[in-house]
Structures are given as C-alpha cells and as structure tokens.
Tab-separated table of C-alpha atoms in Angstrom:
chain	number	residue	atom	x	y	z
A	27	MET	CA	-103.642	5.812	104.567
A	28	SER	CA	-100.279	6.172	102.931
A	29	GLU	CA	-97.105	4.581	104.214
A	30	THR	CA	-95.115	7.482	102.747
A	31	VAL	CA	-95.313	11.108	103.923
A	32	LEU	CA	-93.572	14.137	102.420
A	33	VAL	CA	-92.088	16.254	105.227
A	34	VAL	CA	-91.395	19.923	104.438
A	35	ILE	CA	-89.109	21.440	107.093
A	36	ASP	CA	-89.012	25.155	107.944
A	37	VAL	CA	-89.683	26.645	104.522
A	38	GLN	CA	-90.678	29.918	106.145
A	39	ASN	CA	-90.420	33.521	104.971
A	40	ILE	CA	-87.474	34.444	107.213
A	41	MET	CA	-85.349	31.742	105.607
A	42	PHE	CA	-85.551	33.601	102.273
A	43	GLU	CA	-85.814	37.224	103.404
A	44	THR	CA	-82.974	37.759	105.878
A	45	PRO	CA	-80.860	40.593	104.405
A	46	GLY	CA	-77.389	39.478	103.321
A	47	MET	CA	-78.178	35.768	103.861
A	48	PRO	CA	-79.536	34.249	100.674
A	49	PRO	CA	-79.907	30.482	100.821
A	50	PHE	CA	-77.825	28.556	98.295
A	51	GLU	CA	-79.939	28.250	95.130
A	52	GLY	CA	-82.983	29.322	97.154
A	53	GLY	CA	-85.272	29.940	94.178
A	54	ARG	CA	-84.421	26.631	92.541
A	55	VAL	CA	-84.855	24.774	95.836
A	56	LEU	CA	-88.308	26.376	96.300
A	57	GLU	CA	-89.283	25.215	92.806
A	58	THR	CA	-88.020	21.706	93.529
A	59	ILE	CA	-89.947	21.552	96.813
A	60	ALA	CA	-93.091	22.870	95.086
A	61	GLY	CA	-92.700	20.100	92.494
A	62	LEU	CA	-92.361	17.469	95.219
A	63	ILE	CA	-95.478	18.786	96.955
A	64	ALA	CA	-97.472	18.710	93.693
A	65	SER	CA	-96.287	15.175	92.941
A	66	ALA	CA	-97.121	13.994	96.459
A	67	ARG	CA	-100.643	15.405	96.215
A	68	GLU	CA	-101.152	13.889	92.733
A	69	ASN	CA	-100.142	10.475	94.087
A	70	GLY	CA	-102.199	10.632	97.292
A	71	VAL	CA	-99.139	11.067	99.525
A	72	PRO	CA	-99.802	13.244	102.580
A	73	VAL	CA	-97.795	16.453	102.934
A	74	HIS	CA	-96.688	17.387	106.440
A	75	TYR	CA	-95.143	20.751	107.264
A	76	VAL	CA	-92.799	21.430	110.157
A	77	GLN	CA	-92.766	25.040	111.350
A	78	HIS	CA	-90.051	26.454	113.590
A	79	THR	CA	-91.503	28.652	116.324
A	80	THR	CA	-89.803	30.773	118.979
A	81	GLU	CA	-91.355	32.321	122.039
A	82	GLY	CA	-91.564	35.991	122.822
A	83	ALA	CA	-92.726	39.105	121.062
A	84	GLY	CA	-90.249	40.164	118.402
A	85	SER	CA	-88.399	36.830	118.288
A	86	GLU	CA	-87.192	35.653	114.859
A	87	PHE	CA	-89.841	32.962	114.455
A	88	GLU	CA	-92.605	34.529	116.545
A	89	ALA	CA	-95.892	32.723	115.918
A	90	ASP	CA	-98.183	34.512	113.466
A	91	SER	CA	-95.464	36.962	112.356
A	92	HIS	CA	-94.546	37.414	108.693
A	93	ASN	CA	-91.160	35.724	109.318
A	94	TRP	CA	-92.872	32.671	110.785
A	95	LEU	CA	-95.341	32.083	107.949
A	96	PHE	CA	-94.626	29.439	105.333
A	97	HIS	CA	-93.216	30.774	102.073
A	98	PRO	CA	-96.223	31.385	99.801
A	99	ALA	CA	-94.714	29.280	96.987
A	100	ILE	CA	-95.152	26.110	99.054
A	101	ALA	CA	-97.767	27.026	101.702
A	102	PRO	CA	-99.990	24.264	103.116
A	103	LYS	CA	-103.407	23.575	101.632
A	104	PRO	CA	-106.488	22.169	103.351
A	105	GLY	CA	-105.837	18.558	104.301
A	106	ASP	CA	-102.112	19.054	104.886
A	107	THR	CA	-100.854	18.670	108.438
A	108	VAL	CA	-98.529	20.964	110.402
A	109	SER	CA	-96.335	20.537	113.485
A	110	ARG	CA	-94.753	23.405	115.362
A	111	LYS	CA	-91.326	22.803	116.834
A	112	HIS	CA	-89.089	24.744	119.203
A	113	SER	CA	-85.820	22.890	118.603
A	114	TYR	CA	-83.858	21.495	115.653
A	115	ASP	CA	-85.545	18.089	116.002
A	116	ALA	CA	-89.112	17.882	114.665
A	117	PHE	CA	-89.708	14.818	116.870
A	118	TRP	CA	-88.691	16.418	120.169
A	119	ASN	CA	-91.575	17.662	122.314
A	120	THR	CA	-93.988	18.022	119.372
A	121	ASP	CA	-97.043	16.292	117.911
A	122	PHE	CA	-95.050	15.228	114.820
A	123	GLU	CA	-94.831	11.527	115.620
A	124	ALA	CA	-98.480	11.353	116.698
A	125	ILE	CA	-99.516	12.874	113.361
A	126	LEU	CA	-97.257	10.466	111.464
A	127	GLY	CA	-98.930	7.610	113.351
A	128	LYS	CA	-102.397	8.830	112.335
A	129	LEU	CA	-101.218	9.024	108.725
A	130	GLY	CA	-99.858	5.458	108.859
A	131	ALA	CA	-96.368	6.668	107.973
A	132	ARG	CA	-93.452	4.279	107.776
A	133	LYS	CA	-91.414	6.126	105.131
A	134	LEU	CA	-90.558	9.814	105.282
A	135	VAL	CA	-89.387	11.939	102.373
A	136	PHE	CA	-87.597	15.078	103.577
A	137	CYS	CA	-86.950	18.502	102.065
A	138	GLY	CA	-86.501	22.003	103.440
A	139	LEU	CA	-84.192	24.239	105.426
A	140	GLN	CA	-81.693	24.557	107.076
A	141	THR	CA	-79.557	21.631	105.942
A	142	GLU	CA	-77.071	21.416	108.826
A	143	CYS	CA	-79.597	22.254	111.532
A	144	CYS	CA	-83.221	21.148	111.371
A	145	VAL	CA	-82.987	18.952	108.256
A	146	ASP	CA	-79.945	17.024	109.509
A	147	THR	CA	-81.257	16.651	113.055
A	148	THR	CA	-84.718	15.498	111.993
A	149	VAL	CA	-83.398	13.024	109.403
A	150	ARG	CA	-81.121	11.464	112.025
A	151	SER	CA	-83.935	11.412	114.574
A	152	ALA	CA	-86.249	9.695	112.086
A	153	LEU	CA	-83.867	6.738	111.987
A	154	ALA	CA	-83.820	6.606	115.778
A	155	HIS	CA	-87.637	6.602	115.733
A	156	GLY	CA	-87.754	3.636	113.323
A	157	TYR	CA	-88.626	5.366	110.046
A	158	GLU	CA	-87.178	4.620	106.638
A	159	SER	CA	-86.222	7.969	105.115
A	160	VAL	CA	-85.315	9.665	101.868
A	161	LEU	CA	-83.669	13.072	101.703
A	162	VAL	CA	-84.236	14.676	98.327
A	163	GLY	CA	-80.681	15.842	97.702
A	164	ASP	CA	-81.519	18.953	95.698
A	165	ALA	CA	-84.557	19.969	97.782
A	166	HIS	CA	-82.773	21.264	100.886
A	167	THR	CA	-80.468	24.204	101.353
A	168	SER	CA	-78.489	26.409	103.693
A	169	TYR	CA	-76.361	29.562	103.851
A	170	ASP	CA	-72.672	30.405	103.658
A	171	ASN	CA	-71.429	30.399	107.256
A	172	GLY	CA	-67.901	31.782	107.095
A	173	VAL	CA	-66.358	28.301	107.118
A	174	LEU	CA	-68.301	26.546	104.365
A	175	THR	CA	-70.482	27.777	101.546
A	176	GLY	CA	-74.128	26.777	101.392
A	177	GLU	CA	-73.239	24.626	98.404
A	178	GLN	CA	-70.537	22.801	100.407
A	179	ILE	CA	-72.902	22.298	103.361
A	180	VAL	CA	-75.537	20.696	101.119
A	181	ALA	CA	-72.973	18.462	99.382
A	182	HIS	CA	-71.393	17.427	102.693
A	183	HIS	CA	-74.722	16.483	104.248
A	184	ASN	CA	-75.865	14.590	101.158
A	185	GLN	CA	-72.648	12.558	101.393
A	186	THR	CA	-72.730	12.116	105.180
A	187	LEU	CA	-76.407	11.209	105.582
A	188	ASN	CA	-76.680	8.904	102.551
A	189	ARG	CA	-76.752	5.180	103.408
A	190	ARG	CA	-76.087	5.896	107.089
A	191	PHE	CA	-79.268	7.710	108.100
A	192	CYS	CA	-81.367	7.784	104.922
A	193	LYS	CA	-81.230	7.411	101.168
A	194	VAL	CA	-80.310	10.594	99.343
A	195	ILE	CA	-82.043	10.754	95.965
A	196	MET	CA	-82.042	13.702	93.582
A	197	SER	CA	-85.463	14.971	92.494
A	198	LYS	CA	-84.979	13.859	88.846
A	199	ASP	CA	-84.547	10.278	90.118
A	200	PHE	CA	-87.340	10.352	92.694
A	201	SER	CA	-91.003	9.481	92.230
A	202	PHE	CA	-93.920	9.053	94.605
A	203	ALA	CA	-95.730	6.967	91.962
A	204	GLN	CA	-94.297	3.602	93.048
A	205	ARG	CA	-94.221	4.307	96.780
A	206	GLY	CA	-96.744	3.160	99.375
C-alpha cells in the first residue's frame, strides 16, 4: 500500500470539447497530467480518477456518453480506481474516501479540472477529512468566465490554497520518488 495517491479530477471529454470554451493551456495541462500519471505508476503510487456524473438522458455529464468519458490522453488503466461524483466535492456522497482507505492513503496529490469548482472544493474537503495534500500548480485549469481569465483563476487558486489547504508545487519541482 502507498501512503500517497494521485487524484485526477474530472479530466473528461466535455471539459476540452465545449465549443467556444477552451480551457486555459488545456493541451499543456493534459501533457502535465499525463506525465504525473506516468510518474505515479513508475513509482508504485496508485492513480485514482474522479468522474463527474449527472443524471438524466442528454445531461452534460450523462453516464456512458462521449462527454462523460475520460479524455483519452489520460484515461484509466487496469488497476486504477474511479469514483463517480454528483457534486463539486469528491468526498460528498461517494465511495472516494472508502477507496482511499483501502489504498492506505494519507497524502493526496491533486490535478484536473475545473480549478474554481471541483478542484478547489475537493482540495479544501481533503483537509477537513484529515489528508495532507499537494496541488500540482500547473496541472489544473479552468476557463475564462467573463470576470477572470482562466489564467487568473489558476493563479488565484494556487495563491489562495497554498499553505492554507495544501502545498502547491509546480510539476518541475514535484516527484513521487521520495514520497510514501
């Protein structure tokens, strides 16, 4: 069992394919997340995926729809674990914490989408659930929202979450090699 688990939040097709809503540096963020996943696997660190799901035929994140599927660049492999969630918080009313318990997790490393929604909420909730956390500062992203750009949202959350709710570490400075 590994004390550390990489948590990949909502890296689903719809997040990259909604017309007129490109995520800030989406391609680079996908590459960074793919690198984190490869490094985790090489170092025996479990990879856990969180998948946003909505109810009802035709809903944005309808289970088993193209929108709902994980982006193929980072899709789970056999042995990875997955939790479905219906809210911004991966802990709320899901099997996420039970899976983390089975994995022996004490430290969570976060990446994914959408910075100000599911990433922020889950990172904050992790602290409330007693986990030590790292947010990889260049491995999460969001969209321009009419008030702030995606770039500003990412920068703001890196600043706000760091040292209060988690450690924010850029991918070039992060390694799974020395982590439990």
